[in-house]
Coordinates of C-alpha atoms in Angstrom, one line a residue:
Chain E
M139 CA -41.4 -39.8 -52.6
H140 CA -42.0 -42.8 -50.3
R141 CA -41.6 -45.2 -53.2
L142 CA -38.3 -43.6 -54.1
L143 CA -37.1 -43.9 -50.5
I144 CA -38.1 -47.6 -50.2
R145 CA -36.7 -48.5 -53.6
R146 CA -33.4 -46.8 -52.9
L147 CA -33.2 -48.5 -49.5
L148 CA -33.8 -51.9 -51.2
Q149 CA -31.2 -51.2 -53.8
A150 CA -28.7 -50.2 -51.2
I151 CA -28.6 -53.6 -49.5
P152 CA -27.3 -55.7 -52.5
T153 CA -24.9 -52.8 -53.4
L154 CA -23.4 -52.7 -49.9
W155 CA -23.2 -56.5 -49.7
L156 CA -21.4 -56.6 -53.1
I157 CA -19.0 -53.9 -52.0
A158 CA -18.3 -55.7 -48.7
T159 CA -17.8 -59.0 -50.4
A160 CA -15.5 -57.7 -53.1
T161 CA -13.4 -55.6 -50.7
F162 CA -13.1 -58.5 -48.3
F163 CA -11.8 -61.0 -50.8
L164 CA -9.6 -58.5 -52.7
L165 CA -7.8 -57.6 -49.5
R166 CA -7.4 -61.2 -48.5
V167 CA -5.9 -62.1 -51.8
A168 CA -3.2 -59.4 -51.3
P169 CA 0.3 -60.7 -50.6
G170 CA 1.6 -60.1 -47.1
G171 CA -0.4 -59.9 -43.9
P172 CA -1.0 -57.3 -41.3
F173 CA 1.6 -58.8 -38.9
D174 CA 4.5 -59.1 -41.4
E175 CA 6.9 -56.7 -39.6
E176 CA 10.2 -55.7 -41.0
K177 CA 11.7 -57.5 -38.0
P178 CA 9.8 -60.7 -38.2
L179 CA 7.9 -61.7 -35.1
S180 CA 8.6 -65.2 -33.8
T181 CA 6.2 -67.8 -35.2
E182 CA 4.5 -68.4 -31.9
I183 CA 3.8 -64.7 -31.2
K184 CA 2.5 -64.2 -34.7
E185 CA 0.2 -67.2 -34.5
Q186 CA -1.1 -66.0 -31.2
I187 CA -1.9 -62.5 -32.5
E188 CA -3.5 -64.0 -35.6
A189 CA -5.6 -66.3 -33.4
H190 CA -6.6 -63.4 -31.3
Y191 CA -8.1 -61.6 -34.3
G192 CA -9.5 -64.8 -35.8
L193 CA -7.1 -64.8 -38.8
D194 CA -6.3 -68.5 -38.3
Q195 CA -9.8 -69.5 -39.2
P196 CA -10.7 -70.6 -42.7
L197 CA -11.5 -67.7 -45.0
Y198 CA -15.2 -68.4 -45.4
R199 CA -15.6 -68.5 -41.7
Q200 CA -13.8 -65.1 -41.3
Y201 CA -16.1 -63.7 -44.1
F202 CA -19.3 -64.8 -42.4
S203 CA -18.2 -63.6 -39.0
Y204 CA -17.3 -60.2 -40.5
L205 CA -20.7 -60.0 -42.2
G206 CA -22.3 -61.0 -38.9
N207 CA -20.6 -58.3 -37.0
L208 CA -21.3 -55.8 -39.7
L209 CA -25.0 -56.4 -39.4
Q210 CA -24.7 -55.5 -35.7
G211 CA -22.9 -52.3 -36.7
D212 CA -19.5 -53.6 -35.5
L213 CA -16.7 -52.9 -37.9
G214 CA -14.1 -54.8 -35.9
P215 CA -10.8 -53.8 -34.2
S216 CA -7.9 -52.1 -36.0
Y217 CA -4.8 -54.3 -36.3
K218 CA -2.4 -51.4 -36.4
Y219 CA -3.8 -49.2 -33.7
P220 CA -4.2 -51.7 -30.9
G221 CA -7.0 -50.9 -28.6
W222 CA -8.9 -48.9 -31.2
D223 CA -12.1 -50.0 -32.9
V224 CA -12.7 -48.9 -36.5
Q225 CA -15.8 -47.1 -35.3
E226 CA -13.7 -45.1 -32.8
I227 CA -11.3 -44.1 -35.5
L228 CA -14.1 -43.1 -37.9
L229 CA -15.8 -41.2 -35.1
Q230 CA -12.6 -39.3 -34.3
A231 CA -11.3 -38.6 -37.8
F232 CA -14.3 -38.4 -40.0
P233 CA -15.8 -35.2 -38.6
V234 CA -12.6 -33.5 -39.7
S235 CA -12.9 -34.8 -43.3
F236 CA -16.5 -34.0 -43.3
E237 CA -15.9 -30.4 -42.2
L238 CA -13.3 -30.0 -44.9
G239 CA -15.7 -31.5 -47.5
C240 CA -18.4 -29.0 -46.4
W241 CA -16.2 -26.0 -46.7
A242 CA -14.9 -27.2 -50.1
L243 CA -18.5 -27.7 -51.3
L244 CA -19.3 -24.2 -50.1
V245 CA -16.3 -22.8 -52.0
A246 CA -17.3 -24.7 -55.1
L247 CA -20.9 -23.4 -55.0
V248 CA -19.9 -19.8 -54.1
I249 CA -17.4 -19.6 -56.9
G250 CA -19.0 -22.0 -59.4
I251 CA -22.6 -20.7 -59.6
P252 CA -21.9 -17.0 -60.0
A253 CA -19.2 -17.8 -62.5
G254 CA -21.6 -19.9 -64.5
I255 CA -24.3 -17.3 -64.4
L256 CA -21.9 -14.6 -65.4
A257 CA -20.6 -16.6 -68.3
A258 CA -24.2 -17.3 -69.6
A259 CA -25.1 -13.6 -69.2
L260 CA -22.1 -12.6 -71.2
H261 CA -22.7 -15.2 -73.9
H262 CA -20.7 -14.7 -77.1
R263 CA -18.4 -12.1 -75.5
H264 CA -14.8 -12.3 -74.7
A265 CA -15.5 -12.4 -70.9
E266 CA -17.4 -15.7 -71.4
T267 CA -14.5 -17.3 -73.2
G268 CA -12.2 -16.1 -70.4
I269 CA -14.4 -17.6 -67.7
M270 CA -14.8 -20.9 -69.5
M271 CA -11.0 -21.1 -70.2
A272 CA -10.4 -20.6 -66.5
A273 CA -12.9 -23.3 -65.7
T274 CA -11.2 -25.8 -68.0
A275 CA -7.8 -24.9 -66.5
G276 CA -9.4 -25.5 -63.1
I277 CA -10.4 -29.0 -64.2
C278 CA -6.9 -29.8 -65.4
L279 CA -5.1 -28.5 -62.3
P280 CA -5.3 -31.3 -59.7
S281 CA -5.4 -30.6 -56.0
F282 CA -1.9 -31.8 -55.4
V283 CA -0.6 -29.1 -57.7
V284 CA -3.0 -26.4 -56.5
G285 CA -2.4 -27.1 -52.8
P286 CA 1.4 -26.7 -52.8
L287 CA 1.1 -23.7 -55.0
L288 CA -1.3 -22.0 -52.6
I289 CA 1.0 -22.8 -49.7
L290 CA 3.9 -21.4 -51.6
T291 CA 2.1 -18.1 -52.5
F292 CA 0.0 -17.4 -49.4
S293 CA 1.9 -19.0 -46.6
L294 CA 5.6 -18.9 -47.6
L295 CA 5.8 -15.7 -49.7
L296 CA 3.0 -13.6 -48.2
G297 CA 2.8 -15.2 -44.8
W298 CA -1.0 -14.8 -44.5
F299 CA -1.8 -18.4 -43.4
N300 CA -0.3 -21.3 -41.7
P301 CA 1.2 -23.7 -44.3
L302 CA 0.0 -26.8 -42.4
G303 CA -2.4 -27.9 -39.7
W304 CA -6.0 -27.7 -38.7
T305 CA -6.0 -25.7 -35.4
Y306 CA -7.3 -22.2 -36.2
P307 CA -10.4 -21.2 -38.2
A308 CA -8.1 -19.6 -40.8
D309 CA -6.5 -23.0 -41.4
R310 CA -9.7 -24.1 -43.2
L311 CA -9.4 -21.7 -46.1
L312 CA -6.5 -23.0 -48.2
P313 CA -7.5 -26.7 -47.9
A314 CA -11.1 -25.8 -48.8
I315 CA -10.0 -23.8 -51.8
T316 CA -7.6 -26.6 -52.9
L317 CA -10.3 -29.2 -52.7
G318 CA -13.2 -27.0 -53.9
L319 CA -11.6 -25.4 -57.0
L320 CA -12.0 -28.4 -59.3
Y321 CA -15.7 -28.7 -58.4
A322 CA -16.2 -24.9 -58.8
A323 CA -15.0 -25.4 -62.3
Y324 CA -17.4 -28.2 -63.0
I325 CA -20.3 -26.4 -61.4
A326 CA -19.5 -23.3 -63.5
R327 CA -19.7 -25.3 -66.7
L328 CA -22.9 -27.0 -65.7
A329 CA -24.6 -23.8 -64.5
R330 CA -23.6 -22.0 -67.8
S331 CA -24.8 -24.7 -70.1
G332 CA -28.0 -25.2 -68.0
L333 CA -28.8 -21.5 -68.1
L334 CA -28.1 -21.2 -71.9
E335 CA -30.5 -24.1 -72.5
V336 CA -33.2 -22.7 -70.3
L337 CA -32.9 -19.2 -71.9
T338 CA -34.2 -20.6 -75.2
E339 CA -37.5 -21.7 -73.6
D340 CA -40.8 -20.0 -74.3
Y341 CA -41.5 -18.8 -70.8
I342 CA -38.3 -16.8 -70.8
R343 CA -39.4 -15.0 -73.9
T344 CA -42.7 -14.3 -72.1
A345 CA -40.8 -12.9 -69.2
H346 CA -38.8 -10.7 -71.5
A347 CA -42.0 -9.6 -73.3
K348 CA -43.7 -8.5 -70.2
G349 CA -40.8 -6.1 -69.7
L350 CA -38.7 -7.6 -67.0
S351 CA -35.0 -6.7 -66.8
Q352 CA -32.4 -9.1 -68.0
R353 CA -31.3 -9.5 -64.4
K354 CA -34.7 -10.4 -63.1
V355 CA -35.3 -12.9 -65.9
L356 CA -31.9 -14.6 -65.3
L357 CA -32.1 -14.8 -61.5
G358 CA -35.8 -14.9 -60.9
H359 CA -37.1 -17.1 -63.7
A360 CA -34.3 -19.0 -65.4
L361 CA -32.0 -19.9 -62.5
R362 CA -34.3 -22.4 -60.7
S363 CA -34.6 -24.8 -63.6
A364 CA -31.1 -24.0 -64.9
L365 CA -29.5 -25.3 -61.7
D366 CA -31.0 -28.7 -62.2
P367 CA -27.9 -30.2 -63.7
V368 CA -25.9 -28.6 -60.8
V369 CA -28.1 -30.3 -58.2
A370 CA -27.9 -33.6 -60.1
Y371 CA -24.1 -33.2 -60.0
L372 CA -24.0 -32.7 -56.2
G373 CA -24.2 -36.5 -55.6
P374 CA -21.2 -37.4 -57.7
A375 CA -19.4 -34.3 -56.4
A376 CA -19.8 -35.4 -52.8
A377 CA -18.3 -38.7 -53.8
G378 CA -15.4 -36.9 -55.4
L379 CA -14.9 -34.5 -52.4
V380 CA -14.7 -37.5 -50.2
S381 CA -11.8 -39.2 -52.0
G382 CA -10.2 -35.9 -53.0
S383 CA -10.0 -34.9 -49.4
F384 CA -7.5 -37.8 -48.9
V385 CA -5.0 -36.0 -51.0
V386 CA -5.7 -32.6 -49.5
E387 CA -5.4 -34.0 -46.0
T388 CA -1.9 -35.4 -46.9
I389 CA -0.8 -32.0 -48.3
F390 CA -1.9 -29.9 -45.4
F391 CA -1.3 -32.5 -42.6
I392 CA -5.0 -32.5 -41.6
P393 CA -6.0 -35.2 -39.1
G394 CA -8.9 -36.6 -41.2
M395 CA -9.7 -40.1 -42.6
G396 CA -7.1 -39.9 -45.4
P397 CA -4.0 -40.8 -43.4
F398 CA -5.9 -43.7 -41.6
F399 CA -7.1 -45.1 -44.9
V400 CA -3.8 -44.8 -46.8
N401 CA -1.8 -46.2 -43.8
G402 CA -4.3 -48.9 -43.4
A403 CA -3.9 -49.9 -47.1
L404 CA -0.1 -49.8 -46.8
N405 CA -0.1 -51.9 -43.6
R406 CA -2.8 -54.4 -44.5
D407 CA -5.0 -53.2 -41.7
Y408 CA -8.0 -54.9 -43.3
P409 CA -10.8 -53.8 -40.9
V410 CA -9.8 -50.1 -41.2
V411 CA -9.7 -50.3 -45.0
M412 CA -13.0 -52.2 -45.2
G413 CA -14.7 -50.1 -42.6
T414 CA -13.7 -46.9 -44.4
V415 CA -14.8 -48.2 -47.8
L416 CA -18.2 -49.3 -46.5
F417 CA -18.8 -46.2 -44.4
Y418 CA -18.1 -44.0 -47.5
A419 CA -20.3 -46.2 -49.7
V420 CA -23.2 -45.7 -47.3
L421 CA -22.4 -42.0 -47.2
I422 CA -22.3 -41.7 -51.0
L423 CA -25.6 -43.6 -51.5
L424 CA -27.1 -41.2 -48.9
F425 CA -25.7 -38.1 -50.7
N426 CA -27.1 -39.3 -54.0
L427 CA -30.5 -39.8 -52.4
I428 CA -30.4 -36.3 -50.9
A429 CA -29.4 -34.9 -54.3
D430 CA -32.3 -36.7 -55.9
I431 CA -34.8 -35.4 -53.4
L432 CA -33.4 -31.9 -53.7
Q433 CA -33.8 -32.1 -57.5
M434 CA -37.4 -33.3 -57.2
W435 CA -38.1 -30.4 -54.8
M436 CA -36.6 -27.8 -57.1
Q437 CA -37.9 -29.3 -60.3
P438 CA -41.5 -30.5 -60.0
R439 CA -41.3 -31.8 -63.5
T440 CA -39.0 -34.7 -62.6
R441 CA -41.4 -35.9 -59.8
H442 CA -43.6 -37.6 -62.4
D443 CA -40.8 -39.4 -64.1
E444 CA -39.8 -41.0 -60.8
A445 CA -43.2 -42.6 -60.1
Chain K
M65 CA -12.8 -20.0 -97.2
T66 CA -15.1 -18.3 -99.7
K67 CA -18.8 -19.1 -99.9
H68 CA -18.4 -20.6 -103.3
K69 CA -15.7 -23.0 -102.2
R70 CA -17.7 -24.1 -99.2
E71 CA -20.6 -25.1 -101.4
A72 CA -18.4 -27.1 -103.7
H73 CA -17.0 -28.8 -100.6
S74 CA -20.4 -30.0 -99.4
L75 CA -21.3 -31.3 -102.9
T76 CA -18.4 -33.7 -102.9
A77 CA -20.1 -35.6 -100.1
A78 CA -17.1 -36.5 -97.9
S79 CA -17.3 -39.6 -95.8
P80 CA -18.5 -39.2 -92.2
G81 CA -15.0 -39.8 -91.0
R82 CA -13.5 -37.1 -93.2
Q83 CA -16.3 -34.7 -92.2
A84 CA -15.5 -35.3 -88.6
W85 CA -11.8 -34.8 -89.3
S86 CA -12.3 -31.5 -91.0
R87 CA -14.6 -30.3 -88.2
L88 CA -11.8 -31.3 -85.7
L89 CA -9.2 -29.3 -87.7
Q90 CA -11.4 -26.3 -87.5
N91 CA -11.5 -26.4 -83.7
R92 CA -8.5 -24.3 -82.7
M93 CA -8.2 -25.5 -79.1
A94 CA -8.4 -29.1 -80.2
R95 CA -5.7 -28.5 -82.8
I96 CA -3.4 -26.9 -80.2
G97 CA -4.2 -29.7 -77.7
G98 CA -3.4 -32.4 -80.3
F99 CA -0.1 -30.9 -81.3
L100 CA 0.9 -30.2 -77.7
F101 CA 0.2 -33.7 -76.5
L102 CA 2.0 -35.1 -79.6
G103 CA 5.0 -32.9 -78.8
I104 CA 5.2 -33.8 -75.1
T105 CA 4.7 -37.5 -75.9
L106 CA 7.4 -37.6 -78.5
T107 CA 9.8 -35.6 -76.3
C108 CA 9.3 -38.1 -73.5
L109 CA 9.6 -41.0 -75.9
F110 CA 12.9 -39.9 -77.4
A111 CA 14.2 -38.6 -74.0
P112 CA 17.4 -40.8 -74.1
L113 CA 18.5 -39.0 -77.3
L114 CA 17.7 -35.5 -75.9
I115 CA 19.1 -35.5 -72.5
T116 CA 22.8 -35.3 -71.8
S117 CA 22.9 -36.2 -68.2
S118 CA 21.4 -39.4 -66.9
P119 CA 18.3 -39.0 -64.7
E120 CA 20.0 -41.1 -62.1
A121 CA 23.4 -39.4 -62.1
Q122 CA 23.8 -37.8 -58.7
D123 CA 25.9 -34.7 -57.9
L124 CA 25.7 -34.6 -54.1
A125 CA 28.3 -31.8 -53.8
Y126 CA 25.9 -29.2 -55.2
G127 CA 22.5 -30.4 -54.0
A128 CA 19.3 -28.8 -55.3
Q129 CA 20.2 -26.0 -57.7
P130 CA 18.0 -23.6 -59.5
P131 CA 17.7 -23.7 -63.3
S132 CA 21.0 -22.9 -65.1
A133 CA 22.6 -23.3 -68.5
K134 CA 23.9 -26.8 -67.5
H135 CA 20.7 -28.0 -65.9
W136 CA 17.8 -26.3 -67.8
L137 CA 15.2 -26.9 -65.1
G138 CA 17.6 -27.1 -62.2
T139 CA 18.4 -30.2 -60.1
D140 CA 16.9 -32.0 -57.1
S141 CA 18.4 -32.4 -53.7
L142 CA 20.5 -35.3 -54.8
G143 CA 21.8 -33.2 -57.7
R144 CA 19.9 -35.1 -60.4
D145 CA 18.9 -33.2 -63.5
L146 CA 15.2 -32.3 -63.2
F147 CA 14.6 -32.0 -67.0
A148 CA 15.9 -35.6 -67.5
R149 CA 13.8 -36.8 -64.6
I150 CA 10.7 -35.1 -65.9
L151 CA 11.1 -36.7 -69.3
V152 CA 11.7 -40.1 -67.9
G153 CA 8.9 -39.7 -65.4
G154 CA 6.7 -38.7 -68.3
R155 CA 7.4 -42.0 -70.1
I156 CA 6.0 -43.8 -67.0
S157 CA 3.0 -41.4 -66.6
I158 CA 2.0 -41.4 -70.3
G159 CA 2.9 -45.1 -70.7
V160 CA 0.6 -46.0 -67.8
G161 CA -2.0 -43.7 -69.3
F162 CA -2.0 -45.6 -72.6
A163 CA -1.7 -49.0 -71.1
A164 CA -4.4 -48.6 -68.5
T165 CA -6.7 -47.0 -71.1
L166 CA -6.2 -50.0 -73.3
V167 CA -7.2 -52.3 -70.4
A168 CA -10.2 -50.1 -69.7
L169 CA -11.1 -50.1 -73.4
L170 CA -11.0 -53.9 -73.8
V171 CA -12.9 -54.7 -70.7
G172 CA -15.3 -51.8 -70.9
V173 CA -16.3 -52.2 -74.6
T174 CA -16.6 -56.0 -74.3
Y175 CA -18.7 -55.8 -71.2
G176 CA -20.8 -52.8 -72.3
A177 CA -21.5 -54.2 -75.8
L178 CA -22.4 -57.6 -74.4
A179 CA -24.7 -56.2 -71.7
G180 CA -26.4 -53.9 -74.2
Y181 CA -26.7 -56.6 -76.9
I182 CA -28.0 -59.4 -74.6
G183 CA -30.5 -57.2 -72.8
K184 CA -33.2 -58.3 -70.3
R185 CA -32.3 -59.8 -66.9
C186 CA -28.7 -60.4 -67.8
E187 CA -28.1 -56.8 -68.8
A188 CA -29.8 -55.6 -65.6
L189 CA -27.6 -57.8 -63.5
M190 CA -24.4 -56.8 -65.3
M191 CA -25.2 -53.1 -64.9
R192 CA -26.2 -53.5 -61.3
F193 CA -22.6 -54.8 -60.7
V194 CA -21.2 -51.7 -62.4
D195 CA -23.4 -49.5 -60.4
A196 CA -22.3 -51.1 -57.2
I197 CA -18.6 -50.3 -57.9
Y198 CA -19.6 -47.0 -59.3
A199 CA -21.0 -46.1 -55.8
L200 CA -17.4 -45.8 -54.6
P201 CA -14.9 -43.1 -55.3
F202 CA -12.5 -44.3 -58.0
T203 CA -9.4 -43.4 -55.9
M204 CA -10.6 -45.7 -53.1
V205 CA -11.2 -48.6 -55.5
V206 CA -7.7 -48.2 -57.0
I207 CA -6.1 -48.1 -53.6
V208 CA -7.9 -51.3 -52.6
L209 CA -6.7 -52.9 -55.9
T210 CA -3.1 -51.7 -55.5
V211 CA -3.1 -53.4 -52.1
T212 CA -4.5 -56.6 -53.8
F213 CA -1.8 -56.5 -56.4
D214 CA 1.0 -55.4 -54.1
Q215 CA 2.0 -52.1 -55.7
K216 CA 5.6 -53.1 -56.5
S217 CA 5.3 -53.2 -60.3
I218 CA 4.1 -50.7 -62.8
F219 CA 2.3 -53.4 -64.7
L220 CA 0.0 -54.1 -61.8
I221 CA -0.6 -50.4 -61.2
F222 CA -1.9 -49.8 -64.7
M223 CA -4.0 -53.0 -64.4
A224 CA -5.5 -51.7 -61.2
I225 CA -6.3 -48.3 -62.8
G226 CA -7.7 -49.9 -66.0
L227 CA -9.9 -52.2 -63.9
V228 CA -11.5 -49.1 -62.4
E229 CA -11.8 -46.9 -65.5
W230 CA -13.6 -49.5 -67.6
L231 CA -16.8 -48.8 -65.6
T232 CA -17.5 -45.5 -67.4
M233 CA -16.6 -47.0 -70.8
A234 CA -19.0 -49.9 -70.1
R235 CA -21.9 -47.6 -69.2
I236 CA -21.5 -45.5 -72.3
I237 CA -21.0 -48.4 -74.7
R238 CA -24.0 -50.3 -73.2
G239 CA -26.2 -47.3 -73.7
Q240 CA -25.2 -46.9 -77.3
T241 CA -25.5 -50.7 -78.0
R242 CA -29.1 -50.7 -76.6
I243 CA -30.0 -48.0 -79.1
L244 CA -28.2 -49.8 -82.0
R245 CA -29.8 -53.2 -81.2
R246 CA -33.2 -51.9 -82.1
R247 CA -32.2 -50.4 -85.4
P248 CA -33.4 -52.1 -88.6
F249 CA -30.0 -52.9 -90.0
I250 CA -29.3 -55.2 -87.1
E251 CA -32.6 -57.0 -87.7
A252 CA -31.7 -57.2 -91.4
A253 CA -28.3 -58.8 -90.5
R254 CA -30.1 -61.3 -88.3
V255 CA -32.5 -62.1 -91.1
N256 CA -29.5 -62.7 -93.3
G257 CA -28.4 -65.4 -91.0
S258 CA -25.5 -63.6 -89.3
G259 CA -24.5 -65.0 -85.9
H260 CA -24.4 -63.0 -82.8
I261 CA -20.7 -62.6 -82.7
R262 CA -20.6 -61.5 -86.3
I263 CA -23.3 -58.9 -85.7
L264 CA -21.4 -57.6 -82.7
L265 CA -18.1 -57.4 -84.5
R266 CA -19.2 -56.3 -88.0
H267 CA -22.3 -54.2 -87.3
I268 CA -22.3 -53.0 -83.7
L269 CA -18.6 -52.3 -83.1
P270 CA -18.0 -50.1 -86.2
N271 CA -21.0 -48.0 -85.2
L272 CA -19.5 -47.5 -81.8
S273 CA -16.1 -46.3 -83.1
G274 CA -16.9 -42.6 -82.7
Q275 CA -17.8 -43.0 -79.0
I276 CA -14.8 -45.3 -78.4
I277 CA -12.4 -42.8 -79.9
V278 CA -13.8 -39.9 -77.8
Y279 CA -13.9 -41.7 -74.5
T280 CA -10.5 -43.2 -75.1
T281 CA -9.1 -39.7 -75.5
L282 CA -10.9 -38.6 -72.3
T283 CA -9.9 -41.7 -70.4
I284 CA -6.1 -41.1 -70.9
P285 CA -6.0 -37.9 -68.9
A286 CA -8.3 -39.4 -66.2
V287 CA -5.9 -42.3 -65.9
I288 CA -2.8 -40.1 -65.8
L289 CA -4.5 -38.1 -63.0
L290 CA -5.4 -41.3 -61.1
E291 CA -1.9 -42.7 -61.3
S292 CA -0.4 -39.4 -60.1
I293 CA -2.9 -39.3 -57.1
I294 CA -1.9 -42.8 -55.9
S295 CA 1.8 -42.1 -56.6
F296 CA 1.4 -38.9 -54.6
L297 CA -0.1 -40.8 -51.7
G298 CA 2.8 -43.2 -51.8
L299 CA 0.8 -46.1 -53.0
G300 CA 1.8 -46.0 -56.7
V301 CA 5.1 -46.1 -58.5
Q302 CA 7.9 -46.8 -56.0
P303 CA 11.4 -45.1 -56.0
P304 CA 13.8 -45.1 -57.7
T305 CA 11.2 -45.2 -60.6
A306 CA 9.7 -41.8 -60.9
S307 CA 6.4 -40.7 -62.5
W308 CA 5.0 -37.2 -62.6
G309 CA 3.0 -37.9 -59.5
T310 CA 6.1 -38.8 -57.4
L311 CA 8.1 -35.8 -58.8
I312 CA 5.3 -33.5 -57.8
H313 CA 5.2 -35.2 -54.4
E314 CA 8.9 -34.6 -53.9
G315 CA 8.6 -31.0 -55.1
A316 CA 5.7 -30.4 -52.8
Q317 CA 7.8 -31.3 -49.8
K318 CA 10.6 -28.9 -50.8
I319 CA 8.6 -25.9 -51.9
D320 CA 10.2 -23.6 -49.4
D321 CA 13.8 -23.9 -50.6
A322 CA 13.5 -25.4 -54.1
P323 CA 10.1 -24.3 -55.7
W324 CA 11.2 -25.2 -59.2
L325 CA 11.1 -28.9 -58.1
L326 CA 7.3 -28.5 -57.9
L327 CA 6.7 -25.9 -60.6
F328 CA 8.3 -27.7 -63.6
P329 CA 6.8 -31.2 -63.1
A330 CA 3.4 -29.6 -62.4
L331 CA 3.7 -27.6 -65.6
F332 CA 4.4 -30.6 -67.7
F333 CA 1.7 -32.6 -66.0
S334 CA -1.0 -29.9 -66.3
L335 CA -0.1 -29.1 -69.9
T336 CA -0.6 -32.8 -70.8
I337 CA -3.9 -33.1 -69.0
F338 CA -5.0 -29.7 -70.5
S339 CA -4.1 -30.7 -74.1
L340 CA -5.8 -34.1 -73.8
N341 CA -9.0 -32.6 -72.5
F342 CA -9.1 -30.1 -75.2
L343 CA -8.4 -32.7 -77.8
G344 CA -11.1 -35.0 -76.3
D345 CA -13.7 -32.1 -76.1
G346 CA -12.9 -31.3 -79.8
L347 CA -13.3 -34.9 -80.8
R348 CA -16.6 -35.2 -79.0
D349 CA -17.9 -32.1 -80.7
S350 CA -16.8 -33.3 -84.1
L351 CA -17.7 -37.0 -83.8
D352 CA -20.9 -36.9 -81.7
P353 CA -22.1 -33.4 -81.3
K354 CA -25.0 -34.4 -79.0
E355 CA -23.2 -36.2 -76.2
T356 CA -22.1 -34.4 -73.1
I357 CA -20.6 -35.9 -70.0
D358 CA -20.4 -34.7 -66.5
Q359 CA -18.4 -37.5 -64.9
P360 CA -15.6 -35.8 -62.9

């Protein structure tokens, strides 16, 4: 356990450095700068602004000062939201994205796991084919199709929910479903194949032989090891939920990180883009670590492989 | 097929390729997927011959109209024929899909095969680099790359997408190459005096072809999806050029008074992704039955 933590921590440092370096230079190679307005600023003003942000320095010096600030936890000021630091923007907008992600993950687990169990329990019947077809359809329907369709049906035709916004508790439901559906489909597939594989093992036959009901065998004995691939998938799923939330936030006008990142990219707001990328990289590394620990806790067998 | 015939079939010892092909044809969903994708691609390809009205011809007097005999799938708010726009948009989406996949294929196979073949420190270093970029969501990396390339041209968009999608390909190819490298026939080739390049091209690469075909088929829908996402966010294809992503984006903004503008592009888009995924799954089952992926 401690070895895993230390090793991951040591691996994270070069990873983050590589990401920071790559993003920094990729953004600086980009044509156009943050202060190229449609109505051009006068040269003196532009030079003054650029000097203020240190953009007149040679590139290598900008790079090292950025890294230096980064080590002190300073992500720099935003160019496009004057007076705002990137940390402040993250602090304000990220909790919204995070909440959306959590709801979506909940939707994915609540739909995906029972669907997967049901499909495995009904193996070789028509119902299984139906569930798996629905899961494949879920994988092929991207959120920017599902979201508007949900708005059309439940907000505009039935009038049950607000089409946009993030004010009331009920506003969480449609975005969470939109974002979570794809992952529900993946989780259903993983849970089904995991269960079917476990069900061939000897200890399941023993459980059947001692007279347990099918339900008890499935839920009490098989499920714990069958969910192993699902737990392993939670790390990548968290990464997907993060970037997927950008699209869902655009559809439902949710004040999360999405709009800031996309506008930052459009307007060459380097610190915002870099700060968001690095912040999410840390987050994803963390999620992967949590998923691994969870997997070890649920599946003692994998503990030995790790050492 | 009768039992007798099946036995005769197995006695003729078909080549592995032919065996895989016949397994694929037996998979109904893969067959349907294959024909559907072929149909959509050909329709988009020959769009200029099929559509009567130009996708750019505007008819402002009428505005957005529901489907009718004249405009099969209706028109958008500028009076442009939606069917024509979908077909032309499909050429962009599918075209980007193929082109970006080609980029991903070339970079990913070269990188993965080299890393797996060289081995040792160099391999570890090369794969650490892949892992680092892999730690980020693909959409984010593509957005950063579109900024770098200044998203004005389609060429640069598919380059950006291809430069992200190669990571998965590289990982898979590297894993396979590692396994192949230790096989006796590679050793035999080396004893025979074959150079490294010759071994890679003549012995390793042909043995990877199954994997390459499968992941190419599965990369195309991933690329089409990624292109649509960035176009939907306004960072991809710029007007007046339309792709399915931009059409769905326009439709999503007008769902309250012209729902067909969302429904029909979404239908074409989803059918394409659907068919490619079924084809890819079928190919995987018939070419390498053991492999499974869980990369979203």
